[in-house]
XYZ file of C-alpha atoms in Angstrom:
507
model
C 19.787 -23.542 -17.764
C 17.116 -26.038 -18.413
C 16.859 -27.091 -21.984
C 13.618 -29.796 -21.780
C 10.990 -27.688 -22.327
C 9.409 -27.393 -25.988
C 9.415 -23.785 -26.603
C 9.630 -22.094 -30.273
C 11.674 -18.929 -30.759
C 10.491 -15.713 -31.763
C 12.859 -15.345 -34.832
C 11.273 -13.725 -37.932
C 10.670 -17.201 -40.026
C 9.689 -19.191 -37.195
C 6.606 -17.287 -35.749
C 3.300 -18.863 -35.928
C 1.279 -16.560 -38.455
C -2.332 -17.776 -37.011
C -1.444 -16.731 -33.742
C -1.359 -12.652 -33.318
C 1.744 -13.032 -36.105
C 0.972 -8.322 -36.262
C 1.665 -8.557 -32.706
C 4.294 -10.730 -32.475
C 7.603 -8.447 -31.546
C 11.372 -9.371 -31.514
C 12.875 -8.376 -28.027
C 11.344 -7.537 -24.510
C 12.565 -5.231 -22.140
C 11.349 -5.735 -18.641
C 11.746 -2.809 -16.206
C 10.999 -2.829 -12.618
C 11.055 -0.023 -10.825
C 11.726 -0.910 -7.379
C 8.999 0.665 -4.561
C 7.523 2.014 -6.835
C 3.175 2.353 -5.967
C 0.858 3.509 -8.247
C -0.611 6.268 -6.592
C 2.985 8.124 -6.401
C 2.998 7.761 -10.439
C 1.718 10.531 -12.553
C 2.866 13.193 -15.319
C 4.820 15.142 -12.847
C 6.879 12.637 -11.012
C 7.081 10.170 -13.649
C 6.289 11.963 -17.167
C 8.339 9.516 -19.560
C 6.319 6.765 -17.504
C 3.281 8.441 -18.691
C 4.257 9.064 -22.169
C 4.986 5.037 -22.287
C 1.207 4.873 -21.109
C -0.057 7.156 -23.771
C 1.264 5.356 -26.573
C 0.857 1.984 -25.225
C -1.183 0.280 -22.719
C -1.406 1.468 -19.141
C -3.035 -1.076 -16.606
C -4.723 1.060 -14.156
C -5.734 -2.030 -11.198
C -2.327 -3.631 -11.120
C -1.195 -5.799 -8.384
C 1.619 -7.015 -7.082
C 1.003 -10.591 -5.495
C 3.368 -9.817 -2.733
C 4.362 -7.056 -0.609
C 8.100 -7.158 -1.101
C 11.255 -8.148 -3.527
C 12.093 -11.486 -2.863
C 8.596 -12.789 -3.270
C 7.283 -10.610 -6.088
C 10.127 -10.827 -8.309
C 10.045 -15.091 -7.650
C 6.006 -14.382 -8.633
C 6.777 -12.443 -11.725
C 10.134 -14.765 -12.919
C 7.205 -17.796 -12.488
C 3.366 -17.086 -12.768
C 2.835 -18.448 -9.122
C 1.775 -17.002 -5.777
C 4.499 -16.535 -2.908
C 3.087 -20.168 -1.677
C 3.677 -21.660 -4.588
C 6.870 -20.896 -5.507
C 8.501 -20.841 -1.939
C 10.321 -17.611 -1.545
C 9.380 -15.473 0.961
C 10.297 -14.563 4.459
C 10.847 -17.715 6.255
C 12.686 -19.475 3.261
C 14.274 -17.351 0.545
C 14.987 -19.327 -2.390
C 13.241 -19.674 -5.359
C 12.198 -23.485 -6.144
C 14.397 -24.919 -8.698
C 11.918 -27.046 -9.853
C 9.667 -24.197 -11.006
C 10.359 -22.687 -14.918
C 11.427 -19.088 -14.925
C 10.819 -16.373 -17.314
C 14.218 -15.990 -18.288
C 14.733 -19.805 -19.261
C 11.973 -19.823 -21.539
C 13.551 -16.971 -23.578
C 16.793 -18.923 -23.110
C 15.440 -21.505 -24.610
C 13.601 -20.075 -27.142
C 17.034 -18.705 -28.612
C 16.734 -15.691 -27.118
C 20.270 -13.407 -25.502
C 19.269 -13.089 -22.133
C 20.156 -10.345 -19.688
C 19.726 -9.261 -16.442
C 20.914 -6.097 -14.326
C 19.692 -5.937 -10.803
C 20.342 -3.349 -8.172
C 18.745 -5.072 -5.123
C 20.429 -7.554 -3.913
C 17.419 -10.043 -3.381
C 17.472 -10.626 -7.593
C 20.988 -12.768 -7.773
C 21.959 -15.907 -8.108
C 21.923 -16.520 -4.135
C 18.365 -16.591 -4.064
C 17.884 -18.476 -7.136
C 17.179 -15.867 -9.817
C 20.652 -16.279 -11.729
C 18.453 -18.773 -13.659
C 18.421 -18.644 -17.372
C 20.570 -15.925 -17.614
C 23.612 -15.415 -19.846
C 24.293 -12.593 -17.481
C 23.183 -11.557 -14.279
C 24.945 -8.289 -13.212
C 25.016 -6.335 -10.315
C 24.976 -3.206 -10.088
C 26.138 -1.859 -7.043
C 29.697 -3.227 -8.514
C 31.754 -1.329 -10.446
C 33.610 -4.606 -11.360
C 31.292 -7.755 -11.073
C 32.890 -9.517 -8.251
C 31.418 -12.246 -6.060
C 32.901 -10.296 -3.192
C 30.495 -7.661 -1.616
C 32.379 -4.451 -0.734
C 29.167 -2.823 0.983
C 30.134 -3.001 3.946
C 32.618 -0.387 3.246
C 30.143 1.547 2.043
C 27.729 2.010 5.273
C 30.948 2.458 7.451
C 29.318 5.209 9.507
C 32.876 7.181 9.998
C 36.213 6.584 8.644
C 37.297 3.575 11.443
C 34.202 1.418 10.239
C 35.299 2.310 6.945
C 39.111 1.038 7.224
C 37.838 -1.741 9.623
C 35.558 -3.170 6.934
C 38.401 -2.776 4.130
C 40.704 -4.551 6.283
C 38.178 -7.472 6.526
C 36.942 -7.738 3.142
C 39.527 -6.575 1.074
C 40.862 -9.746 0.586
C 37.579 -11.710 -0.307
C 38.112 -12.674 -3.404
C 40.458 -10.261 -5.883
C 41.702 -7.468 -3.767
C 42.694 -5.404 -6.895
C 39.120 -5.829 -8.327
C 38.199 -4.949 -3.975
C 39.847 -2.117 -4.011
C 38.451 -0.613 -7.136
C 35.101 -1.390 -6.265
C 35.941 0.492 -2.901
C 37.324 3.569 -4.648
C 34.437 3.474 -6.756
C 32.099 4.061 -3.777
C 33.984 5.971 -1.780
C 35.545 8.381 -4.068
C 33.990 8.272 -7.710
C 30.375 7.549 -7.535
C 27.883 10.174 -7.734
C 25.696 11.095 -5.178
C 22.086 10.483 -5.308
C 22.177 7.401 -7.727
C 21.949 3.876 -6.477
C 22.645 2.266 -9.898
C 20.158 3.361 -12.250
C 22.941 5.292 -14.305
C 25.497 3.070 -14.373
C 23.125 0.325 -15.068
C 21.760 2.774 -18.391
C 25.089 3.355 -19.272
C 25.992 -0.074 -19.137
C 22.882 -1.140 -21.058
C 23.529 1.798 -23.798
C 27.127 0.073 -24.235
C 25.866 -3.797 -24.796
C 22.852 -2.163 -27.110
C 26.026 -0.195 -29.160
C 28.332 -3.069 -29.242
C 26.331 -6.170 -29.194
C 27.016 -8.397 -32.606
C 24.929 -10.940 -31.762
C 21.483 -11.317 -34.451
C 19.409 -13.381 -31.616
C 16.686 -11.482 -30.212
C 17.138 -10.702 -27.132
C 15.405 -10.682 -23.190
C 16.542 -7.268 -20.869
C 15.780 -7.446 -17.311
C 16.749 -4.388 -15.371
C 15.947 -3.278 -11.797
C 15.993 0.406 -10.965
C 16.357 0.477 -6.850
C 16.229 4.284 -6.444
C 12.440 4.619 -4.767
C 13.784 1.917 -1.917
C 15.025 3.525 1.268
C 16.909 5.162 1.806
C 15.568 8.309 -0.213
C 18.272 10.133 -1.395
C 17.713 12.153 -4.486
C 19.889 14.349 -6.329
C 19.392 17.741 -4.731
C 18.090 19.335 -7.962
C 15.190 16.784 -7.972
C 14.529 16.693 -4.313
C 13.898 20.433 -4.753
C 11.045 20.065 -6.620
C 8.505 18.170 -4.956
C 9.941 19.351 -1.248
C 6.717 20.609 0.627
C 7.372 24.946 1.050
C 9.821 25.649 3.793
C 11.129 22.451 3.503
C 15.387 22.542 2.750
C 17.404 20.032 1.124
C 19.345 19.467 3.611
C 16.633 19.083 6.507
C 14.964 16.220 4.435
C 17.475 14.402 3.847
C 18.688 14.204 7.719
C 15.764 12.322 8.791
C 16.483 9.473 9.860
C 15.474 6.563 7.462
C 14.754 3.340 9.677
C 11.894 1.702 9.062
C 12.043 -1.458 11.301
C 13.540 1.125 13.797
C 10.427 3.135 13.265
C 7.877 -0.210 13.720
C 9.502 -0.574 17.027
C 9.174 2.526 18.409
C 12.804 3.089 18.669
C 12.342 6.865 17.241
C 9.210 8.957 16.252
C 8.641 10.719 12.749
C 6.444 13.745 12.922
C 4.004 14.273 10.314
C 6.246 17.089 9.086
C 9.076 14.510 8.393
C 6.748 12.123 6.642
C 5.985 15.058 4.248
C 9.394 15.651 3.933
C 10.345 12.026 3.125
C 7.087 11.954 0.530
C 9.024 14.545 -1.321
C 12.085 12.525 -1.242
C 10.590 9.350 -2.878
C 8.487 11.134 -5.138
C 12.405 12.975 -6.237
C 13.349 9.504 -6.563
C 10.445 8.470 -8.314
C 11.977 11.603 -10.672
C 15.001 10.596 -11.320
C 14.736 6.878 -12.110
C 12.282 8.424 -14.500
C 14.753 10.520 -16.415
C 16.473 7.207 -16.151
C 14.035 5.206 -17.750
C 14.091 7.761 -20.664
C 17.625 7.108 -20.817
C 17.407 3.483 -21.646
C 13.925 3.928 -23.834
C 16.750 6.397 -26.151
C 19.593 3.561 -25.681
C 16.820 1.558 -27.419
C 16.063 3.836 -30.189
C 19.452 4.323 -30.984
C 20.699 1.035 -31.440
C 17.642 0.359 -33.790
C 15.533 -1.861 -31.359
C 12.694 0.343 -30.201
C 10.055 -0.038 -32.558
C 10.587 -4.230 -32.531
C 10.872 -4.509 -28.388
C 8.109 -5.459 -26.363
C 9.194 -2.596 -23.306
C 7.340 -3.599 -20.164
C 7.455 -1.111 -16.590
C 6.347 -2.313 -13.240
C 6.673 -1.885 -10.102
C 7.599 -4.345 -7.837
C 5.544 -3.503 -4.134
C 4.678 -0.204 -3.437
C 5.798 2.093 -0.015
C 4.070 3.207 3.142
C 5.563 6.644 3.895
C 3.664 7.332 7.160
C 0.160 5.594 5.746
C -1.611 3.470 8.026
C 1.007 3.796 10.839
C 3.958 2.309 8.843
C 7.077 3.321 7.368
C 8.365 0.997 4.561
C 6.836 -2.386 2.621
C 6.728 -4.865 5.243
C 3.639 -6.672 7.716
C 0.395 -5.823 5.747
C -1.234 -5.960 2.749
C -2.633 -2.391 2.309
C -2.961 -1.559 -1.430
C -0.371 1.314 -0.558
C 1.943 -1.648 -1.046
C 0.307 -4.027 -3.800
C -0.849 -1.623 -6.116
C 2.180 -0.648 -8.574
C 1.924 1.057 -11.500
C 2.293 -1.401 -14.915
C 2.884 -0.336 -18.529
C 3.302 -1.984 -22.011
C 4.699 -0.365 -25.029
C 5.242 -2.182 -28.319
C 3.212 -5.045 -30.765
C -0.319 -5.151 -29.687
C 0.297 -2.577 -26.775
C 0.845 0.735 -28.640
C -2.982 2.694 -29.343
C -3.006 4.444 -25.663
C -5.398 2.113 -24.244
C -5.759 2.204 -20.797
C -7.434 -0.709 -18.862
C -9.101 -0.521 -15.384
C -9.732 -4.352 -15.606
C -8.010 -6.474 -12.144
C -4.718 -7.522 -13.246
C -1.449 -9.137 -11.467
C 2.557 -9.113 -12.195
C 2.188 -12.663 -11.938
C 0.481 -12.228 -15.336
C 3.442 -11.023 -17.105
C 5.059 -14.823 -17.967
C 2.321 -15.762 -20.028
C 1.958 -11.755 -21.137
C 5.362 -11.603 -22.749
C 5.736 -15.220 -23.869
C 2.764 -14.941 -26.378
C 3.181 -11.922 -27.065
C 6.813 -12.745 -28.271
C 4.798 -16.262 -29.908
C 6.911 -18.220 -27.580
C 4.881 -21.469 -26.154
C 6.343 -22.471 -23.461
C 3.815 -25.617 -21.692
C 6.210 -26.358 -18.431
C 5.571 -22.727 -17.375
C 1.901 -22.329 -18.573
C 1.316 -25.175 -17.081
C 2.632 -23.829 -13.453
C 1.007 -20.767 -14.050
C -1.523 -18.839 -11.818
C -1.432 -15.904 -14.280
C -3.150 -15.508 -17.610
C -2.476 -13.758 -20.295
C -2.600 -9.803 -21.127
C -2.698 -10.030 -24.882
C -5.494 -8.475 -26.760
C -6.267 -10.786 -28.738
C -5.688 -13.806 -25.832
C -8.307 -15.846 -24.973
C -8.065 -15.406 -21.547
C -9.358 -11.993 -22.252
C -13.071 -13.219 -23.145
C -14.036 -12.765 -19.230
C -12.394 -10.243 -16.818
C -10.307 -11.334 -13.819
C -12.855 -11.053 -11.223
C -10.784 -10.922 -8.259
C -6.513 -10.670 -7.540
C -5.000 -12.424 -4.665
C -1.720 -11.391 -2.551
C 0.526 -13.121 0.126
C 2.504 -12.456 2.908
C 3.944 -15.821 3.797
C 6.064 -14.776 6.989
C 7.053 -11.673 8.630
C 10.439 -10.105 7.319
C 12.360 -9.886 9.325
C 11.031 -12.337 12.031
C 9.906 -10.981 15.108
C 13.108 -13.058 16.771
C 15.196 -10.934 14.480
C 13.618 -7.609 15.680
C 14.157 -8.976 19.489
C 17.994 -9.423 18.398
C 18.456 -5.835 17.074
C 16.013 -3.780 19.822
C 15.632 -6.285 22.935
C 12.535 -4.529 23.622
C 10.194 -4.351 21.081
C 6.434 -2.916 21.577
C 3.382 -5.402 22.317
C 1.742 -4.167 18.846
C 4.926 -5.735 16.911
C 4.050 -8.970 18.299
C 0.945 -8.847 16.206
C 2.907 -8.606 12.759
C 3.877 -12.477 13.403
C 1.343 -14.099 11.441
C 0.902 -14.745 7.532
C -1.201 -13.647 5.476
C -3.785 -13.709 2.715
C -5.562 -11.117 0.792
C -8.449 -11.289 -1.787
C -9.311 -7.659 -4.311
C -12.515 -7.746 -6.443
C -13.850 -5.099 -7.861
C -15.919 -3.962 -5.017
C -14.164 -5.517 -1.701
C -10.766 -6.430 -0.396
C -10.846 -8.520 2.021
C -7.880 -9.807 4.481
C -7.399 -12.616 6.632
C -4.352 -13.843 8.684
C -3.513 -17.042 10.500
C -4.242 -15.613 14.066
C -7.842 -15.064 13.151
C -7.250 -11.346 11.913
C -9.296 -9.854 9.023
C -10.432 -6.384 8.159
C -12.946 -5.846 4.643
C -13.056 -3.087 2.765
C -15.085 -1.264 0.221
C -12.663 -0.266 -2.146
C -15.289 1.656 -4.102
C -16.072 4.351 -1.184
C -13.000 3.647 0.898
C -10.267 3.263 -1.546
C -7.617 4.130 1.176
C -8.364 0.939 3.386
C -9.339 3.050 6.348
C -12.633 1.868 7.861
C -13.171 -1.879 8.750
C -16.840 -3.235 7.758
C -16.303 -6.992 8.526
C -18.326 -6.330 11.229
C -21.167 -5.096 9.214
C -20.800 -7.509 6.116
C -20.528 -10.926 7.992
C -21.959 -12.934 4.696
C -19.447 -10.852 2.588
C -16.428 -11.982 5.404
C -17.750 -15.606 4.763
C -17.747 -15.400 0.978
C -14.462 -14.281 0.372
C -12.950 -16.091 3.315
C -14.115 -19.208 1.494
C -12.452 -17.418 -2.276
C -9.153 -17.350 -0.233
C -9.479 -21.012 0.914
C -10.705 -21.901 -2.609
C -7.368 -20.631 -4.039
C -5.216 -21.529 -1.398
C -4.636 -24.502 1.233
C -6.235 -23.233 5.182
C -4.109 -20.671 6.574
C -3.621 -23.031 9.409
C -1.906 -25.707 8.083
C 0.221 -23.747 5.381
C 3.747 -24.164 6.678
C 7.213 -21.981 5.854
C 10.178 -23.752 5.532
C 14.243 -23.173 6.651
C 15.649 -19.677 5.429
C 18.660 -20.494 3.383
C 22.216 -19.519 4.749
C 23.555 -15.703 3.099
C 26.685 -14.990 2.764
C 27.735 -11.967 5.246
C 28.092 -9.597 2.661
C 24.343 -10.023 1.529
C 23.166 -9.371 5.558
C 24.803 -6.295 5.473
C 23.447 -4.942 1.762
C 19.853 -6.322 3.059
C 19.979 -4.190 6.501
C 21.452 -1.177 4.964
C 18.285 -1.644 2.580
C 16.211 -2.082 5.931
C 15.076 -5.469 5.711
C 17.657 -6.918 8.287
């Protein structure tokens, strides 16, 4: 934990009464639901979501700067773009060189926890960082030892094969728990969200600690594969649609990309039921840990912030999953804050980014942190900021490198479909109020008005040649050429991690 920086804490007698000292709060509580898009949110899949938003602040035009975990977590832990910080697809470790989120509460005296439930966010990929705690929560018993292969054994052999080769990783008495756990004991249709609640409900109840503190938690349910508890499934299920049909299609997205199996439009109605279900539950979820809160005696001093990390293509656009494109599908996620300044049900259609959250949190909690300002691409979302006296004008996203790389895909399917080949190329993506424009380092771009094509359907760079120009030139403003931006190695993973990220569908 790096201890250089000059930060203040956010303790009672050390805030700084010129600055916002109303709106100063004690803790922050930082949610991300995982998948999650914004246009899937609403009163009916997400109501305590939306009661968050009525009493606090709901940001209407938020963006993710990346279209995936890895790099929009590393943009949200830091304030910088996907380029900046260096973890994306063709290297997948966040630069220790850059300040994180969680160190500057750290620092600032702050108890600082994490619970994550994809395993991108852990200390493998960098993001143990300033943490106290870091816990994962597809363990029953935190172990460095990864029993999920066990898990996706598709019969009973792959089951016993994988015990017999992992059970002695590490503790096999913690192993075998953890295996019994999944295998027996856990219920069906949660991927951590209630243990993780539970968990949090139990540090809120026993915690003796008088430091404020910083909560991390991500909720993985909306990620494929969907698999909702039947009750909620039930209810958003298009009519004639069964349980039990839905949730046998298969769920492969990369398998899917390469034309390995179809999925009729049927199914992808189906399978939009099935997220929105999950969507559902993490809900009821998030109510559970907003009560946790309010029971221990923390709610009305904690800064409670909910994101999503990417968004989801269910069948939009020709895709299934978050990967190859930057389609707002997939970079526009739903953002709320409740608490201080946050809390008169505004609701703000001005062009904001995740990467905005840093400097969002640290002054609203009167933290000054200068190391990660300094780094910063983000501004803040204060009220009363400065950064406020002009609108953001524009947002910018990033897909560094295709994940996983096309050789990867060859690996898996030998054969993969000429169109595929396309999806090897990085790229860049600039939002103002009117356009969105995209360009890519083989010379691809599309433009769209968002204002009568909101969707991202119809291509006008044909038609608005000056427009191409001008925004091309905002991209290379912000950013180095496309052509000469390089990605770097792609650190080693341990064998457990391959096998969590491909039953996750990344691998």
């Amino acid at each position: 934990m790096a201890g250089s920086t000059d930060t203040s804490a956010a303790s009672d007698n050390e805030r700084d009464s010129d600055s916002h000292s109303s709106s100063t709060v004690r803790n922050v509580v930082l949610v991300v639901l995982d998948t999650a898009r914004a246009t899937s949110c609403g009163p009916e899949t997400t109501p305590t979501l939306h009661r968050l938003a009525s009493e606090g602040t709901a940001f209407e035009n938020a963006y993710a700067a990346a279209p995936w975990t890895l790099p929009s977590h590393a943009s949200l832990f830091t304030g910088t773009y996907p380029s900046e910080h260096g973890a994306h697809g063709g290297y997948t470790y966040l630069d220790e060189e850059l300040r994180t989120l969680p160190e500057s509460f750290a620092d600032s005296g702050y108890e600082t926890i994490g619970v994550s439930n994809n395993t991108w966010i852990t200390e493998e990929f960098g993001f143990d960082r300033g943490f106290e705690d870091l816990r994962k929560g597809w363990q029953y018993i935190q172990s460095d030892a990864d029993m999920g292969a066990v898990v996706r054994g598709e019969d009973v052999r792959e089951k016993l094969q994988a015990t017999r080769d992992r059970l002695f990783e590490g503790n096999p008495l913690v192993n075998a728990a953890n295996i019994l756990y999944s295998e027996v004991l856990q219920p069906a249709g949660d991927d951590g969200a209630d243990r993780s609640t539970d968990w949090i409900g139990d540090w809120l109840e026993t915690r003796d600690r008088d430091d404020p503190f910083f909560l991390f938690c991500n909720f993985i349910e909306p990620h494929v594969e969907y698999d909702p508890p039947r009750e909620y499934a039930e209810r958003f299920l298009p009519d004639g649609a069964t349980y039990d049909d839905a949730t046998a299609i298969r769920q492969d997205p990369r398998a899917y990309d390469c034309e390995d199996y179809t999925i009729t439009d049927r199914k992808f109605e189906m399978l939009r039921g099935l997220y929105r279900a999950e969507l559902a539950y993490v809900d009821d979820q998030l109510g559970e840990l907003r009560a946790a809160l309010e029971a221990s005696g923390e709610w009305d001093d904690t800064l409670f912030v909910v994101c999503g990390d990417h968004g989801e293509h269910i069948g939009e656009h020709g895709f299934f999953g978050h990967q190859y494109n930057l389609y707002n599908t997939l970079i526009n996620v739903p953002l709320v804050v409740h608490g201080g300044p946050f809390a008169d049900g505004d609701r703000r259609d001005d062009l904001v980014q995740l990467l905005d959250l840093p400097e969002t949190l640290l002054e609203t909690a009167g933290i000054d942190d200068p190391k990660l300002r300094e780094q910063s691409a983000g501004r803040s979302l204060h009220p009363a900021s400065t950064a406020n006296a002009e609108p953001r004008d524009a947002i910018f996203a990033e897909y560094v490198a295709p994940q996983p790389s096309i050789d990867r895909l060859e690996a898996r399917f030998e054969t993969i479909p000429d169109h595929v080949y396309d999806y090897d190329r990085r790229l860049r993506a600039v939002r103002t109020l009117e356009y969105k424009y995209v360009r890519g380092d083989d010379g691809f771009e599309r433009l769209h008005d968002v204002r009568s094509d909101p969707e991202e359907w119809t291509d006008i760079s044909d038609r608005k040649p000056e427009r191409v120009s001008e925004l091309r030139a905002r991209l290379e403003d912000r950013f180095e050429p496309l052509e000469t931006a390089g990605a770097s190695e792609s650190v080693e993973m341990r064998e457990g991690t391959k096998d969590r990220l491909a039953d996750l569908g990344y691998l």
